[in-house]
XYZ file of C-alpha atoms in Angstrom:
311
model
C 59.008 59.073 125.784
C 57.241 55.757 126.075
C 60.407 53.774 125.459
C 62.219 55.872 128.183
C 59.513 55.043 130.538
C 59.424 51.393 130.163
C 63.198 51.308 130.262
C 63.330 53.178 133.558
C 60.558 51.545 135.147
C 61.894 48.091 134.508
C 65.417 48.797 135.598
C 64.290 50.554 138.844
C 62.815 47.147 140.136
C 66.299 45.549 139.335
C 68.295 48.308 140.969
C 66.034 48.213 144.248
C 66.739 44.234 144.282
C 70.488 44.835 143.936
C 70.229 47.818 146.676
C 68.784 45.623 149.080
C 71.315 42.592 148.168
C 74.250 44.641 148.402
C 73.104 47.010 151.176
C 73.998 50.221 149.271
C 72.014 53.525 150.029
C 73.447 54.814 146.798
C 71.802 52.026 144.878
C 68.575 52.091 146.698
C 68.329 55.974 146.372
C 68.843 55.686 142.579
C 66.527 52.793 142.329
C 63.899 55.156 144.240
C 64.967 58.098 142.119
C 64.395 55.851 139.050
C 60.783 54.703 140.210
C 60.047 58.431 140.891
C 61.196 59.137 137.052
C 58.912 56.354 135.745
C 56.276 58.075 137.323
C 57.305 61.519 136.189
C 57.785 60.040 132.544
C 54.220 58.633 132.837
C 52.967 62.056 134.109
C 54.643 63.897 131.175
C 53.522 61.556 128.590
C 49.871 62.147 129.860
C 50.464 65.881 130.125
C 51.462 65.874 126.383
C 48.396 63.886 125.255
C 46.138 66.240 127.199
C 47.974 69.390 125.746
C 47.153 68.001 122.305
C 43.323 68.341 122.771
C 41.578 71.143 120.802
C 40.144 73.876 122.601
C 36.538 73.395 123.815
C 33.386 75.588 124.932
C 34.724 75.032 128.636
C 38.419 75.373 127.850
C 38.531 78.152 125.040
C 42.475 78.515 125.387
C 42.979 74.809 124.701
C 44.861 72.489 126.961
C 48.545 73.532 126.255
C 49.154 74.387 130.239
C 48.802 70.802 131.060
C 52.153 70.519 130.233
C 53.305 73.403 132.373
C 51.243 71.669 135.349
C 53.022 68.408 134.696
C 56.271 70.096 134.842
C 55.257 71.464 138.104
C 54.226 68.301 139.621
C 57.211 66.437 138.475
C 59.748 69.136 139.859
C 57.674 68.872 143.266
C 57.993 65.321 143.153
C 61.823 65.725 142.545
C 62.151 67.894 145.490
C 60.593 65.349 147.702
C 62.908 62.382 146.453
C 65.919 64.890 147.011
C 64.521 65.336 150.764
C 64.269 61.590 151.289
C 67.861 60.709 150.034
C 69.302 63.683 151.995
C 67.551 62.340 155.092
C 68.891 58.888 154.553
C 72.351 59.755 153.667
C 72.910 61.950 156.829
C 71.729 59.115 158.825
C 74.237 56.703 157.194
C 76.875 59.306 157.929
C 76.674 58.727 161.622
C 75.617 54.942 161.261
C 77.487 53.260 158.352
C 76.123 50.103 157.116
C 77.907 47.198 155.315
C 78.091 47.465 151.319
C 79.109 45.159 148.704
C 81.142 47.557 146.475
C 81.869 45.166 143.531
C 77.987 44.368 143.338
C 77.262 48.139 143.589
C 79.467 49.033 140.481
C 78.001 46.111 138.427
C 74.321 46.920 139.134
C 75.110 50.740 138.685
C 76.884 50.501 135.447
C 74.031 48.841 133.983
C 71.759 51.526 135.166
C 73.962 54.223 133.644
C 73.624 52.544 130.522
C 69.716 52.531 130.601
C 69.794 56.234 131.720
C 72.154 57.269 128.770
C 69.629 55.781 126.563
C 66.618 57.404 128.183
C 68.269 60.800 128.294
C 69.002 60.386 124.451
C 65.601 59.695 123.742
C 64.213 62.771 125.690
C 67.082 65.085 124.522
C 65.620 65.582 121.302
C 62.472 67.460 122.677
C 64.164 69.248 125.544
C 62.815 72.654 124.435
C 59.386 71.629 125.755
C 58.922 72.420 129.487
C 57.203 69.329 130.264
C 59.815 67.033 128.532
C 62.505 69.106 130.009
C 61.233 68.168 133.508
C 61.289 64.656 132.579
C 64.755 64.745 131.265
C 65.748 66.571 134.465
C 64.648 63.503 136.391
C 66.662 61.278 134.004
C 69.749 63.267 134.348
C 69.194 63.131 138.068
C 69.270 59.436 137.947
C 72.319 59.237 135.476
C 74.179 61.331 138.243
C 73.111 58.942 140.855
C 74.339 55.793 138.837
C 77.713 57.701 138.482
C 77.848 58.043 142.255
C 76.856 54.824 142.883
C 79.805 53.343 140.555
C 82.422 55.675 142.499
C 80.975 54.808 145.664
C 81.197 50.776 144.976
C 84.790 51.472 143.537
C 85.923 53.151 146.876
C 84.334 50.809 149.353
C 85.525 47.803 147.219
C 89.290 49.186 146.862
C 89.309 50.934 150.436
C 86.596 49.849 152.598
C 85.990 53.294 153.286
C 81.894 53.022 153.918
C 81.141 56.798 154.329
C 81.763 57.496 150.718
C 78.213 55.960 149.908
C 76.370 58.729 151.801
C 78.664 61.332 150.856
C 78.153 60.886 147.347
C 74.449 60.592 147.415
C 74.441 64.288 149.248
C 76.710 65.187 146.384
C 74.189 64.173 143.844
C 71.268 65.827 145.895
C 73.117 69.296 145.447
C 73.551 68.796 141.797
C 70.000 68.260 141.365
C 68.360 70.784 143.759
C 69.350 73.933 141.852
C 68.145 72.739 138.551
C 64.894 71.411 140.064
C 64.153 74.581 142.010
C 64.768 76.573 138.882
C 62.210 74.506 137.018
C 59.628 74.898 139.940
C 59.875 78.730 139.816
C 59.769 78.749 136.167
C 56.394 76.569 135.843
C 54.771 78.417 138.674
C 55.504 81.557 137.223
C 53.704 80.520 134.052
C 50.720 79.362 136.000
C 50.515 82.477 137.869
C 50.440 84.350 134.494
C 53.617 86.186 134.852
C 55.370 88.055 132.165
C 57.559 85.599 130.068
C 61.347 85.718 131.214
C 62.590 86.602 127.790
C 60.354 89.529 127.669
C 60.448 93.136 129.123
C 56.615 94.719 129.725
C 57.895 98.042 129.915
C 59.772 98.035 126.639
C 56.827 96.280 124.857
C 54.717 99.179 126.172
C 57.152 101.824 124.888
C 57.433 100.128 121.319
C 53.621 100.365 121.314
C 53.435 103.741 122.363
C 56.164 104.852 119.656
C 53.822 103.922 116.847
C 52.355 106.769 114.662
C 48.938 107.157 115.793
C 49.133 105.983 119.600
C 48.923 108.537 122.177
C 49.233 106.167 125.168
C 49.233 102.448 126.345
C 47.662 101.077 129.514
C 46.177 97.912 130.873
C 48.920 95.882 129.227
C 49.160 92.443 130.033
C 51.653 89.652 128.542
C 51.398 86.275 129.661
C 52.151 82.580 128.662
C 49.088 80.608 126.861
C 51.121 77.445 127.053
C 55.057 76.621 127.449
C 55.663 78.138 123.815
C 53.017 80.408 123.045
C 52.682 84.139 124.568
C 49.524 86.310 124.603
C 49.162 89.966 124.895
C 46.332 92.134 125.487
C 46.271 96.198 126.141
C 44.140 99.222 125.817
C 45.531 101.714 123.133
C 44.182 105.550 123.390
C 44.617 106.593 119.428
C 44.319 109.865 117.755
C 41.421 108.809 115.544
C 39.146 105.856 114.565
C 40.438 106.164 110.922
C 43.655 105.072 111.643
C 42.664 101.981 113.670
C 42.800 99.208 110.783
C 46.013 100.324 109.624
C 47.300 100.621 113.260
C 46.236 97.304 114.234
C 47.659 95.298 111.133
C 51.273 97.116 112.115
C 51.175 96.381 115.679
C 50.302 92.734 115.077
C 52.988 92.244 112.636
C 55.397 94.002 115.036
C 54.673 91.847 118.020
C 55.047 88.849 116.001
C 58.177 89.690 114.464
C 59.989 91.362 117.247
C 58.540 89.420 120.279
C 57.154 86.210 118.943
C 53.698 87.225 120.184
C 50.823 85.928 117.931
C 47.834 86.066 120.147
C 47.162 89.704 120.517
C 44.041 91.552 121.765
C 43.974 95.172 121.704
C 41.180 97.626 122.657
C 41.275 100.979 121.096
C 39.714 104.352 122.132
C 40.126 107.586 120.517
C 37.945 109.855 122.937
C 40.892 110.684 125.201
C 41.887 109.471 128.532
C 39.225 108.962 131.376
C 38.891 111.946 133.305
C 38.569 110.079 136.515
C 39.882 107.196 138.246
C 43.151 105.538 138.284
C 44.834 104.543 134.921
C 48.400 104.165 134.406
C 49.843 105.163 130.892
C 52.997 102.863 130.373
C 54.143 105.499 127.943
C 52.658 108.442 126.064
C 54.169 110.223 123.232
C 54.913 114.210 123.840
C 56.773 115.779 121.597
C 58.186 112.660 120.036
C 59.462 111.457 123.343
C 57.684 109.053 125.887
C 56.455 110.386 128.974
C 54.749 108.660 132.006
C 51.394 109.593 133.058
C 49.177 108.496 135.937
C 45.627 109.755 136.915
C 45.040 109.757 140.697
C 42.698 107.429 142.219
C 39.116 108.514 142.968
C 37.570 106.801 145.678
C 33.974 107.593 144.613
C 34.459 105.467 141.448
C 36.560 102.600 142.728
C 40.007 101.473 142.039
C 39.456 101.774 138.250
C 36.783 104.375 137.446
C 36.099 105.972 134.144
C 33.915 105.070 130.940
C 36.994 103.540 129.273
C 38.466 101.341 131.886
C 39.439 97.774 130.735
C 39.290 94.918 133.470
C 41.470 91.931 133.504
C-alpha cells in the first residue's frame, strides 16, 4: 500500500501539469482523482496501522473498526470527486475547450501504467474492506486513464472536442455504483447491522432447535471489524445442569456453520418473564418452532420482567 501511495501521489502531480498544458479535462479530472487516491491510500494505510493496536481499557473491542471507518471516509471522498468531475464535464459540454489530443494520449498512457501497478499491488488484499476502498479509488483512476487515452485519440484523429467531457461522465457512472455500495456496506457495519451474509431469524431458529433450549430472545449479531462477527442472546433452557454441555455445543455450532467466534449467551431456566415485552424468536413446541410474544406492560416499561437483557 505504501508503494502504491508513492506511485499515485507522484504521478498525480505529473498528470496535473500535463492537463494544464494540454487543456484536457479528462487529464485534469484524472489527476485530481489520483490526488484523492493518494490521500485515500494514506488514510487506508493509517487505518490498517491503527487496527493492529491491541484492545485497551478504553477500547475493549480493540481498533478493528478503524478500517471500516477508513473505508467509509474514502468512499465519501470518492463521491465528492465524482460530483466535481460531473459538474466540470457538463460545463464543458456546453463550452468546449481546445485540447492537445496527442499530448493527452502520451500522458494518460503513462498514468495507465502507474495505475495498473498500483492496482496489482492492492489486489492481493482486496478481501479487506479498507483495502477494497483504496483499490476502488485506483480502479477509478485506471478507468479515467483509459477514458483520457480514448478522448485524446478521438480529438487527435477527428478534432471532435465533446468526447473529452462525455468520456469523463462515463467514468463517473462506472465508479458511482461500486462507491455507493461501499458507503452502504461500511455505514451498515458502523451501525452494528446484521452482516449481509447472515440471516438473523435462521440463526435464532438454529439456536432454538438445540436440545434443552426452550426459547431464544434478545438475539443480536453484528460486526466487530471487517472480518469478525459477534453474537449475543438470552436463552431460556430446561435446566441449569444442561448448560455447560449446551454452551460448548452452541459455540462450536456458531463457529462452524456461521463463522461467529465471539459469542455471549445469557441462560435462564426459571421460565419466561411473566410481564413485559419479550419477543421469542423461536420456541420448540412439539418439536416444531413456534413464535411467541408477551404483551407490553406500561407499568413496567418497554422491557419489564426479572430476566430481561438490555443491549
